[in-house]
């Protein structure tokens, strides 16, 4: 067993354990468990996913243009066809984003946020801790380096902030899916993996500028794009909840207790 595989297994076990702790905590507090875990079904679901997709496609589009202007990638026509889009791009990327969001945000982040809830900046500490695990968990991918792990960790920050701010998994899912899909369609590697895209890119410059075989997360333009995404996420949630606080990462109201929901109105 490789070190990266062992680390991934331990991380998944930790996520399951902390997720189970979160379920027990919410049940004992008589809070709606699924909604407290961010598994909400409401009118904002399609909007959050669409916003996440739009934000990340804009960001990756900017990375594509910047790296072209810097001359650090060579671009050729891609191999994507309509017949291959669903089976080779859409379905695998949906599955990957859904699995990672469930493990790292719904389970792991929920548990860590509860454990650190009494600290003044506990939610931010939870974001950083789980983001670090998210980045380290990709070190076994093709082309991964310490720099790419940091860039991937920034992605973990994005998804964790979106999850805690909205108290829902759908915005981080849309952001995660959109980042991966946009990379693939613009011809970039997706954390070391290749899918058919509109374009096919090849590295012609320093990895610090294009991320090399790993993808944009390992390069400076990609990392700056992730910082831009964080800013756009805050702009979005601040629009929905103007009284929300970036300092405490509290925007969406907490789900009501079951007893409060079941009380008849008078």
PDB file of C-alpha atoms in Angstrom:
ATOM      1  CA  UNK A   1       0.000   0.000   0.000  1.00  0.00           C
ATOM      2  CA  UNK A   2       1.397   3.402  -0.991  1.00  0.00           C
ATOM      3  CA  UNK A   3       1.639   6.271   1.467  1.00  0.00           C
ATOM      4  CA  UNK A   4      -0.880   8.343  -0.517  1.00  0.00           C
ATOM      5  CA  UNK A   5      -3.419   5.490  -0.534  1.00  0.00           C
ATOM      6  CA  UNK A   6      -2.992   4.942   3.197  1.00  0.00           C
ATOM      7  CA  UNK A   7      -3.471   8.671   3.828  1.00  0.00           C
ATOM      8  CA  UNK A   8      -6.636   8.693   1.709  1.00  0.00           C
ATOM      9  CA  UNK A   9      -8.076   5.726   3.582  1.00  0.00           C
ATOM     10  CA  UNK A  10      -7.332   7.349   6.939  1.00  0.00           C
ATOM     11  CA  UNK A  11      -8.910  10.613   5.765  1.00  0.00           C
ATOM     12  CA  UNK A  12     -12.055   8.826   4.606  1.00  0.00           C
ATOM     13  CA  UNK A  13     -12.302   6.951   7.921  1.00  0.00           C
ATOM     14  CA  UNK A  14     -11.865  10.245   9.771  1.00  0.00           C
ATOM     15  CA  UNK A  15     -14.610  11.797   7.648  1.00  0.00           C
ATOM     16  CA  UNK A  16     -16.973   8.923   8.388  1.00  0.00           C
ATOM     17  CA  UNK A  17     -16.226   9.120  12.104  1.00  0.00           C
ATOM     18  CA  UNK A  18     -16.703  12.880  12.325  1.00  0.00           C
ATOM     19  CA  UNK A  19     -19.781  12.685  10.126  1.00  0.00           C
ATOM     20  CA  UNK A  20     -21.284  10.115  12.481  1.00  0.00           C
ATOM     21  CA  UNK A  21     -20.452  12.421  15.389  1.00  0.00           C
ATOM     22  CA  UNK A  22     -22.251  15.293  13.603  1.00  0.00           C
ATOM     23  CA  UNK A  23     -25.345  13.147  13.015  1.00  0.00           C
ATOM     24  CA  UNK A  24     -25.499  12.201  16.710  1.00  0.00           C
ATOM     25  CA  UNK A  25     -24.907  15.822  17.764  1.00  0.00           C
ATOM     26  CA  UNK A  26     -27.746  17.183  15.602  1.00  0.00           C
ATOM     27  CA  UNK A  27     -30.102  14.401  16.644  1.00  0.00           C
ATOM     28  CA  UNK A  28     -29.439  15.064  20.347  1.00  0.00           C
ATOM     29  CA  UNK A  29     -30.001  18.795  19.777  1.00  0.00           C
ATOM     30  CA  UNK A  30     -33.291  17.871  18.068  1.00  0.00           C
ATOM     31  CA  UNK A  31     -32.229  19.623  14.878  1.00  0.00           C
ATOM     32  CA  UNK A  32     -33.218  18.347  11.413  1.00  0.00           C
ATOM     33  CA  UNK A  33     -30.234  16.130  10.661  1.00  0.00           C
ATOM     34  CA  UNK A  34     -30.204  16.197   6.864  1.00  0.00           C
ATOM     35  CA  UNK A  35     -30.689  19.966   6.647  1.00  0.00           C
ATOM     36  CA  UNK A  36     -28.077  20.516   9.353  1.00  0.00           C
ATOM     37  CA  UNK A  37     -25.646  18.453   7.272  1.00  0.00           C
ATOM     38  CA  UNK A  38     -26.310  20.701   4.284  1.00  0.00           C
ATOM     39  CA  UNK A  39     -28.413  18.153   2.393  1.00  0.00           C
ATOM     40  CA  UNK A  40     -31.225  20.590   1.702  1.00  0.00           C
ATOM     41  CA  UNK A  41     -33.836  20.389  -1.044  1.00  0.00           C
ATOM     42  CA  UNK A  42     -35.271  23.818  -1.750  1.00  0.00           C
ATOM     43  CA  UNK A  43     -35.698  26.432  -4.480  1.00  0.00           C
ATOM     44  CA  UNK A  44     -32.090  27.579  -4.081  1.00  0.00           C
ATOM     45  CA  UNK A  45     -30.656  24.211  -5.125  1.00  0.00           C
ATOM     46  CA  UNK A  46     -30.577  24.853  -8.915  1.00  0.00           C
ATOM     47  CA  UNK A  47     -29.596  28.487  -8.368  1.00  0.00           C
ATOM     48  CA  UNK A  48     -26.634  27.577  -6.154  1.00  0.00           C
ATOM     49  CA  UNK A  49     -25.387  24.973  -8.620  1.00  0.00           C
ATOM     50  CA  UNK A  50     -25.785  27.385 -11.552  1.00  0.00           C
ATOM     51  CA  UNK A  51     -23.959  30.168  -9.683  1.00  0.00           C
ATOM     52  CA  UNK A  52     -21.133  27.770  -8.785  1.00  0.00           C
ATOM     53  CA  UNK A  53     -20.784  26.674 -12.404  1.00  0.00           C
ATOM     54  CA  UNK A  54     -20.839  30.259 -13.691  1.00  0.00           C
ATOM     55  CA  UNK A  55     -18.258  31.532 -11.199  1.00  0.00           C
ATOM     56  CA  UNK A  56     -15.764  28.773 -11.939  1.00  0.00           C
ATOM     57  CA  UNK A  57     -16.163  28.866 -15.716  1.00  0.00           C
ATOM     58  CA  UNK A  58     -15.404  32.592 -15.641  1.00  0.00           C
ATOM     59  CA  UNK A  59     -12.352  31.982 -13.453  1.00  0.00           C
ATOM     60  CA  UNK A  60     -10.931  29.161 -15.581  1.00  0.00           C
ATOM     61  CA  UNK A  61     -11.660  31.154 -18.734  1.00  0.00           C
ATOM     62  CA  UNK A  62      -9.500  33.939 -17.327  1.00  0.00           C
ATOM     63  CA  UNK A  63      -6.741  31.436 -16.487  1.00  0.00           C
ATOM     64  CA  UNK A  64      -6.881  30.111 -20.052  1.00  0.00           C
ATOM     65  CA  UNK A  65      -6.519  33.608 -21.535  1.00  0.00           C
ATOM     66  CA  UNK A  66      -3.748  34.630 -19.122  1.00  0.00           C
ATOM     67  CA  UNK A  67      -1.686  31.490 -19.754  1.00  0.00           C
ATOM     68  CA  UNK A  68      -2.087  31.948 -23.518  1.00  0.00           C
ATOM     69  CA  UNK A  69      -0.910  35.555 -23.269  1.00  0.00           C
ATOM     70  CA  UNK A  70       2.037  34.480 -21.104  1.00  0.00           C
ATOM     71  CA  UNK A  71       2.938  31.845 -23.703  1.00  0.00           C
ATOM     72  CA  UNK A  72       3.115  29.041 -21.142  1.00  0.00           C
ATOM     73  CA  UNK A  73       0.643  26.724 -22.893  1.00  0.00           C
ATOM     74  CA  UNK A  74       0.263  25.564 -26.477  1.00  0.00           C
ATOM     75  CA  UNK A  75      -3.322  25.010 -27.587  1.00  0.00           C
ATOM     76  CA  UNK A  76      -4.667  22.548 -30.150  1.00  0.00           C
ATOM     77  CA  UNK A  77      -8.247  21.597 -31.081  1.00  0.00           C
ATOM     78  CA  UNK A  78      -9.751  19.205 -28.563  1.00  0.00           C
ATOM     79  CA  UNK A  79     -11.246  15.758 -29.050  1.00  0.00           C
ATOM     80  CA  UNK A  80     -14.575  16.355 -27.316  1.00  0.00           C
ATOM     81  CA  UNK A  81     -17.684  15.147 -29.133  1.00  0.00           C
ATOM     82  CA  UNK A  82     -21.319  15.318 -28.110  1.00  0.00           C
ATOM     83  CA  UNK A  83     -21.411  11.546 -27.842  1.00  0.00           C
ATOM     84  CA  UNK A  84     -18.430  11.484 -25.468  1.00  0.00           C
ATOM     85  CA  UNK A  85     -19.446  14.440 -23.315  1.00  0.00           C
ATOM     86  CA  UNK A  86     -21.839  12.627 -20.985  1.00  0.00           C
ATOM     87  CA  UNK A  87     -19.907   9.381 -20.546  1.00  0.00           C
ATOM     88  CA  UNK A  88     -16.329  10.747 -20.493  1.00  0.00           C
ATOM     89  CA  UNK A  89     -16.797  14.197 -18.939  1.00  0.00           C
ATOM     90  CA  UNK A  90     -20.108  14.973 -17.258  1.00  0.00           C
ATOM     91  CA  UNK A  91     -20.907  11.739 -15.417  1.00  0.00           C
ATOM     92  CA  UNK A  92     -17.384  11.022 -14.082  1.00  0.00           C
ATOM     93  CA  UNK A  93     -16.936  14.627 -12.919  1.00  0.00           C
ATOM     94  CA  UNK A  94     -20.349  14.700 -11.224  1.00  0.00           C
ATOM     95  CA  UNK A  95     -19.499  11.484  -9.407  1.00  0.00           C
ATOM     96  CA  UNK A  96     -16.068  12.745  -8.313  1.00  0.00           C
ATOM     97  CA  UNK A  97     -17.364  16.131  -7.107  1.00  0.00           C
ATOM     98  CA  UNK A  98     -20.343  14.569  -5.305  1.00  0.00           C
ATOM     99  CA  UNK A  99     -18.164  12.006  -3.493  1.00  0.00           C
ATOM    100  CA  UNK A 100     -15.565  14.549  -2.374  1.00  0.00           C
ATOM    101  CA  UNK A 101     -18.156  17.092  -1.255  1.00  0.00           C
ATOM    102  CA  UNK A 102     -20.002  14.440   0.731  1.00  0.00           C
ATOM    103  CA  UNK A 103     -16.834  13.218   2.437  1.00  0.00           C
ATOM    104  CA  UNK A 104     -14.950  16.478   2.965  1.00  0.00           C
ATOM    105  CA  UNK A 105     -17.753  18.971   3.531  1.00  0.00           C
ATOM    106  CA  UNK A 106     -20.952  17.155   4.589  1.00  0.00           C
ATOM    107  CA  UNK A 107     -19.148  14.714   6.902  1.00  0.00           C
ATOM    108  CA  UNK A 108     -15.643  15.940   7.766  1.00  0.00           C
ATOM    109  CA  UNK A 109     -16.243  19.703   7.868  1.00  0.00           C
ATOM    110  CA  UNK A 110     -19.548  19.353   9.703  1.00  0.00           C
ATOM    111  CA  UNK A 111     -17.897  17.347  12.457  1.00  0.00           C
ATOM    112  CA  UNK A 112     -14.838  19.580  12.772  1.00  0.00           C
ATOM    113  CA  UNK A 113     -16.972  22.749  12.798  1.00  0.00           C
ATOM    114  CA  UNK A 114     -19.036  21.364  15.680  1.00  0.00           C
ATOM    115  CA  UNK A 115     -15.917  20.439  17.663  1.00  0.00           C
ATOM    116  CA  UNK A 116     -14.472  23.937  17.218  1.00  0.00           C
ATOM    117  CA  UNK A 117     -17.750  25.837  17.558  1.00  0.00           C
ATOM    118  CA  UNK A 118     -16.862  27.316  20.958  1.00  0.00           C
ATOM    119  CA  UNK A 119     -13.749  29.024  19.594  1.00  0.00           C
ATOM    120  CA  UNK A 120     -14.032  32.612  18.394  1.00  0.00           C
ATOM    121  CA  UNK A 121     -12.789  31.766  14.905  1.00  0.00           C
ATOM    122  CA  UNK A 122     -13.624  28.083  15.095  1.00  0.00           C
ATOM    123  CA  UNK A 123     -15.383  27.939  11.734  1.00  0.00           C
ATOM    124  CA  UNK A 124     -12.371  29.462   9.959  1.00  0.00           C
ATOM    125  CA  UNK A 125     -10.040  27.027  11.719  1.00  0.00           C
ATOM    126  CA  UNK A 126     -12.294  24.187  10.561  1.00  0.00           C
ATOM    127  CA  UNK A 127     -12.101  25.521   7.001  1.00  0.00           C
ATOM    128  CA  UNK A 128      -8.299  25.620   7.050  1.00  0.00           C
ATOM    129  CA  UNK A 129      -7.855  22.204   8.689  1.00  0.00           C
ATOM    130  CA  UNK A 130     -10.189  20.395   6.285  1.00  0.00           C
ATOM    131  CA  UNK A 131      -8.756  22.301   3.298  1.00  0.00           C
ATOM    132  CA  UNK A 132      -5.255  21.140   4.260  1.00  0.00           C
ATOM    133  CA  UNK A 133      -6.462  17.530   4.340  1.00  0.00           C
ATOM    134  CA  UNK A 134      -8.186  18.058   0.991  1.00  0.00           C
ATOM    135  CA  UNK A 135      -4.972  19.333  -0.584  1.00  0.00           C
ATOM    136  CA  UNK A 136      -2.789  16.630   0.954  1.00  0.00           C
ATOM    137  CA  UNK A 137      -5.243  13.995  -0.208  1.00  0.00           C
ATOM    138  CA  UNK A 138      -4.357  14.797  -3.836  1.00  0.00           C
ATOM    139  CA  UNK A 139      -0.605  14.349  -3.449  1.00  0.00           C
ATOM    140  CA  UNK A 140      -0.827  10.883  -4.986  1.00  0.00           C
ATOM    141  CA  UNK A 141      -2.222  12.247  -8.269  1.00  0.00           C
ATOM    142  CA  UNK A 142      -0.118  12.438 -11.420  1.00  0.00           C
ATOM    143  CA  UNK A 143       2.097  15.516 -11.488  1.00  0.00           C
ATOM    144  CA  UNK A 144       1.324  16.447  -7.873  1.00  0.00           C
ATOM    145  CA  UNK A 145       3.784  18.565  -5.896  1.00  0.00           C
ATOM    146  CA  UNK A 146       3.752  20.480  -2.640  1.00  0.00           C
ATOM    147  CA  UNK A 147       2.806  23.565  -4.676  1.00  0.00           C
ATOM    148  CA  UNK A 148      -0.137  21.808  -6.332  1.00  0.00           C
ATOM    149  CA  UNK A 149      -1.265  20.497  -2.933  1.00  0.00           C
ATOM    150  CA  UNK A 150      -1.385  24.111  -1.703  1.00  0.00           C
ATOM    151  CA  UNK A 151      -3.385  25.126  -4.786  1.00  0.00           C
ATOM    152  CA  UNK A 152      -5.795  22.248  -4.273  1.00  0.00           C
ATOM    153  CA  UNK A 153      -6.051  23.252  -0.614  1.00  0.00           C
ATOM    154  CA  UNK A 154      -7.243  26.666  -1.790  1.00  0.00           C
ATOM    155  CA  UNK A 155     -10.033  24.794  -3.557  1.00  0.00           C
ATOM    156  CA  UNK A 156     -10.843  23.187  -0.231  1.00  0.00           C
ATOM    157  CA  UNK A 157     -11.094  26.668   1.270  1.00  0.00           C
ATOM    158  CA  UNK A 158     -13.530  27.700  -1.479  1.00  0.00           C
ATOM    159  CA  UNK A 159     -15.826  24.725  -1.008  1.00  0.00           C
ATOM    160  CA  UNK A 160     -15.681  24.863   2.796  1.00  0.00           C
ATOM    161  CA  UNK A 161     -16.494  28.589   2.873  1.00  0.00           C
ATOM    162  CA  UNK A 162     -19.396  28.043   0.481  1.00  0.00           C
ATOM    163  CA  UNK A 163     -20.671  25.124   2.572  1.00  0.00           C
ATOM    164  CA  UNK A 164     -20.596  26.913   5.916  1.00  0.00           C
ATOM    165  CA  UNK A 165     -21.883  30.211   4.534  1.00  0.00           C
ATOM    166  CA  UNK A 166     -24.912  28.668   2.811  1.00  0.00           C
ATOM    167  CA  UNK A 167     -25.360  25.722   5.216  1.00  0.00           C
ATOM    168  CA  UNK A 168     -25.898  23.677   2.079  1.00  0.00           C
ATOM    169  CA  UNK A 169     -23.815  21.370  -0.101  1.00  0.00           C
ATOM    170  CA  UNK A 170     -25.142  22.651  -3.433  1.00  0.00           C
ATOM    171  CA  UNK A 171     -23.042  25.799  -3.911  1.00  0.00           C
ATOM    172  CA  UNK A 172     -19.780  23.955  -3.112  1.00  0.00           C
ATOM    173  CA  UNK A 173     -20.887  21.107  -5.366  1.00  0.00           C
ATOM    174  CA  UNK A 174     -21.541  23.540  -8.225  1.00  0.00           C
ATOM    175  CA  UNK A 175     -18.188  25.251  -7.646  1.00  0.00           C
ATOM    176  CA  UNK A 176     -16.329  21.923  -7.480  1.00  0.00           C
ATOM    177  CA  UNK A 177     -18.017  20.479 -10.553  1.00  0.00           C
ATOM    178  CA  UNK A 178     -17.611  23.739 -12.459  1.00  0.00           C
ATOM    179  CA  UNK A 179     -13.893  24.049 -11.662  1.00  0.00           C
ATOM    180  CA  UNK A 180     -13.181  20.497 -12.780  1.00  0.00           C
ATOM    181  CA  UNK A 181     -15.397  20.642 -15.858  1.00  0.00           C
ATOM    182  CA  UNK A 182     -14.072  24.027 -16.976  1.00  0.00           C
ATOM    183  CA  UNK A 183     -10.492  22.779 -16.646  1.00  0.00           C
ATOM    184  CA  UNK A 184     -11.275  19.732 -18.759  1.00  0.00           C
ATOM    185  CA  UNK A 185     -13.212  21.614 -21.430  1.00  0.00           C
ATOM    186  CA  UNK A 186     -10.475  24.245 -21.758  1.00  0.00           C
ATOM    187  CA  UNK A 187      -7.975  21.430 -22.211  1.00  0.00           C
ATOM    188  CA  UNK A 188      -6.245  21.563 -18.835  1.00  0.00           C
ATOM    189  CA  UNK A 189      -5.416  18.522 -16.702  1.00  0.00           C
ATOM    190  CA  UNK A 190      -7.846  18.048 -13.813  1.00  0.00           C
ATOM    191  CA  UNK A 191      -5.611  17.365 -10.813  1.00  0.00           C
ATOM    192  CA  UNK A 192      -3.466  15.171 -13.044  1.00  0.00           C
ATOM    193  CA  UNK A 193      -6.358  13.613 -14.984  1.00  0.00           C
ATOM    194  CA  UNK A 194      -7.282  14.268 -18.614  1.00  0.00           C
ATOM    195  CA  UNK A 195     -10.747  14.308 -20.184  1.00  0.00           C
ATOM    196  CA  UNK A 196     -11.804  15.266 -23.727  1.00  0.00           C
ATOM    197  CA  UNK A 197     -12.244  19.027 -24.079  1.00  0.00           C
ATOM    198  CA  UNK A 198     -12.889  21.869 -26.477  1.00  0.00           C
ATOM    199  CA  UNK A 199      -9.127  22.355 -26.562  1.00  0.00           C
ATOM    200  CA  UNK A 200      -6.017  20.352 -25.794  1.00  0.00           C
ATOM    201  CA  UNK A 201      -3.246  22.216 -23.987  1.00  0.00           C
ATOM    202  CA  UNK A 202       0.414  21.368 -23.551  1.00  0.00           C
ATOM    203  CA  UNK A 203       2.833  22.966 -21.107  1.00  0.00           C
ATOM    204  CA  UNK A 204       5.414  25.194 -22.832  1.00  0.00           C
ATOM    205  CA  UNK A 205       6.592  27.182 -19.839  1.00  0.00           C
ATOM    206  CA  UNK A 206       7.441  26.969 -16.146  1.00  0.00           C
ATOM    207  CA  UNK A 207       5.176  24.745 -14.053  1.00  0.00           C
ATOM    208  CA  UNK A 208       4.880  27.591 -11.573  1.00  0.00           C
ATOM    209  CA  UNK A 209       2.860  29.438 -14.225  1.00  0.00           C
ATOM    210  CA  UNK A 210       0.773  26.623 -15.708  1.00  0.00           C
ATOM    211  CA  UNK A 211       0.787  23.848 -13.118  1.00  0.00           C
ATOM    212  CA  UNK A 212       2.397  21.357 -15.481  1.00  0.00           C
ATOM    213  CA  UNK A 213       0.854  17.898 -15.692  1.00  0.00           C
ATOM    214  CA  UNK A 214      -1.246  18.493 -12.588  1.00  0.00           C
ATOM    215  CA  UNK A 215      -3.273  21.427 -13.911  1.00  0.00           C
ATOM    216  CA  UNK A 216      -3.976  25.089 -13.117  1.00  0.00           C
ATOM    217  CA  UNK A 217      -4.099  24.565  -9.332  1.00  0.00           C
ATOM    218  CA  UNK A 218      -0.338  24.081  -9.407  1.00  0.00           C
ATOM    219  CA  UNK A 219       0.347  27.443 -11.080  1.00  0.00           C
ATOM    220  CA  UNK A 220       0.158  31.037  -9.930  1.00  0.00           C
ATOM    221  CA  UNK A 221      -2.652  32.086 -12.350  1.00  0.00           C
ATOM    222  CA  UNK A 222      -4.788  29.185 -11.156  1.00  0.00           C
ATOM    223  CA  UNK A 223      -4.186  30.037  -7.515  1.00  0.00           C
ATOM    224  CA  UNK A 224      -5.064  33.683  -8.116  1.00  0.00           C
ATOM    225  CA  UNK A 225      -8.230  32.499  -9.844  1.00  0.00           C
ATOM    226  CA  UNK A 226      -9.135  30.565  -6.712  1.00  0.00           C
ATOM    227  CA  UNK A 227      -8.690  33.706  -4.612  1.00  0.00           C
ATOM    228  CA  UNK A 228     -11.002  35.499  -7.063  1.00  0.00           C
ATOM    229  CA  UNK A 229     -13.554  32.716  -6.659  1.00  0.00           C
ATOM    230  CA  UNK A 230     -13.492  33.109  -2.874  1.00  0.00           C
ATOM    231  CA  UNK A 231     -14.201  36.818  -3.326  1.00  0.00           C
ATOM    232  CA  UNK A 232     -17.091  36.064  -5.712  1.00  0.00           C
ATOM    233  CA  UNK A 233     -18.527  33.504  -3.298  1.00  0.00           C
ATOM    234  CA  UNK A 234     -18.532  36.094  -0.533  1.00  0.00           C
ATOM    235  CA  UNK A 235     -20.174  38.616  -2.870  1.00  0.00           C
ATOM    236  CA  UNK A 236     -22.903  36.085  -3.661  1.00  0.00           C
ATOM    237  CA  UNK A 237     -23.667  35.071  -0.075  1.00  0.00           C
ATOM    238  CA  UNK A 238     -23.484  38.679   1.086  1.00  0.00           C
ATOM    239  CA  UNK A 239     -26.150  39.505  -1.488  1.00  0.00           C
ATOM    240  CA  UNK A 240     -28.408  36.775  -0.105  1.00  0.00           C
ATOM    241  CA  UNK A 241     -27.693  37.493   3.567  1.00  0.00           C
ATOM    242  CA  UNK A 242     -26.564  41.146   3.918  1.00  0.00           C
ATOM    243  CA  UNK A 243     -26.187  40.814   7.678  1.00  0.00           C
ATOM    244  CA  UNK A 244     -23.858  37.816   7.368  1.00  0.00           C
ATOM    245  CA  UNK A 245     -20.340  37.963   8.786  1.00  0.00           C
ATOM    246  CA  UNK A 246     -17.158  37.013   6.943  1.00  0.00           C
ATOM    247  CA  UNK A 247     -15.259  37.057  10.236  1.00  0.00           C
ATOM    248  CA  UNK A 248     -17.438  34.334  11.764  1.00  0.00           C
ATOM    249  CA  UNK A 249     -18.552  32.677   8.491  1.00  0.00           C
ATOM    250  CA  UNK A 250     -22.189  32.921   9.531  1.00  0.00           C
ATOM    251  CA  UNK A 251     -24.610  33.866   6.786  1.00  0.00           C
ATOM    252  CA  UNK A 252     -27.519  31.448   6.319  1.00  0.00           C
ATOM    253  CA  UNK A 253     -29.659  30.934   9.441  1.00  0.00           C
ATOM    254  CA  UNK A 254     -29.307  27.652  11.293  1.00  0.00           C
ATOM    255  CA  UNK A 255     -32.064  25.074  10.750  1.00  0.00           C
ATOM    256  CA  UNK A 256     -34.734  25.277  13.429  1.00  0.00           C
ATOM    257  CA  UNK A 257     -35.132  22.588  16.041  1.00  0.00           C
ATOM    258  CA  UNK A 258     -37.698  19.919  15.213  1.00  0.00           C
ATOM    259  CA  UNK A 259     -39.792  20.826  18.230  1.00  0.00           C
ATOM    260  CA  UNK A 260     -40.013  24.436  17.016  1.00  0.00           C
ATOM    261  CA  UNK A 261     -40.992  23.331  13.535  1.00  0.00           C
ATOM    262  CA  UNK A 262     -43.715  21.038  14.848  1.00  0.00           C
ATOM    263  CA  UNK A 263     -45.293  23.614  17.172  1.00  0.00           C
ATOM    264  CA  UNK A 264     -48.676  24.743  15.836  1.00  0.00           C
ATOM    265  CA  UNK A 265     -49.116  28.426  15.143  1.00  0.00           C
ATOM    266  CA  UNK A 266     -51.584  30.342  17.245  1.00  0.00           C
TER     267      UNK A 266
END
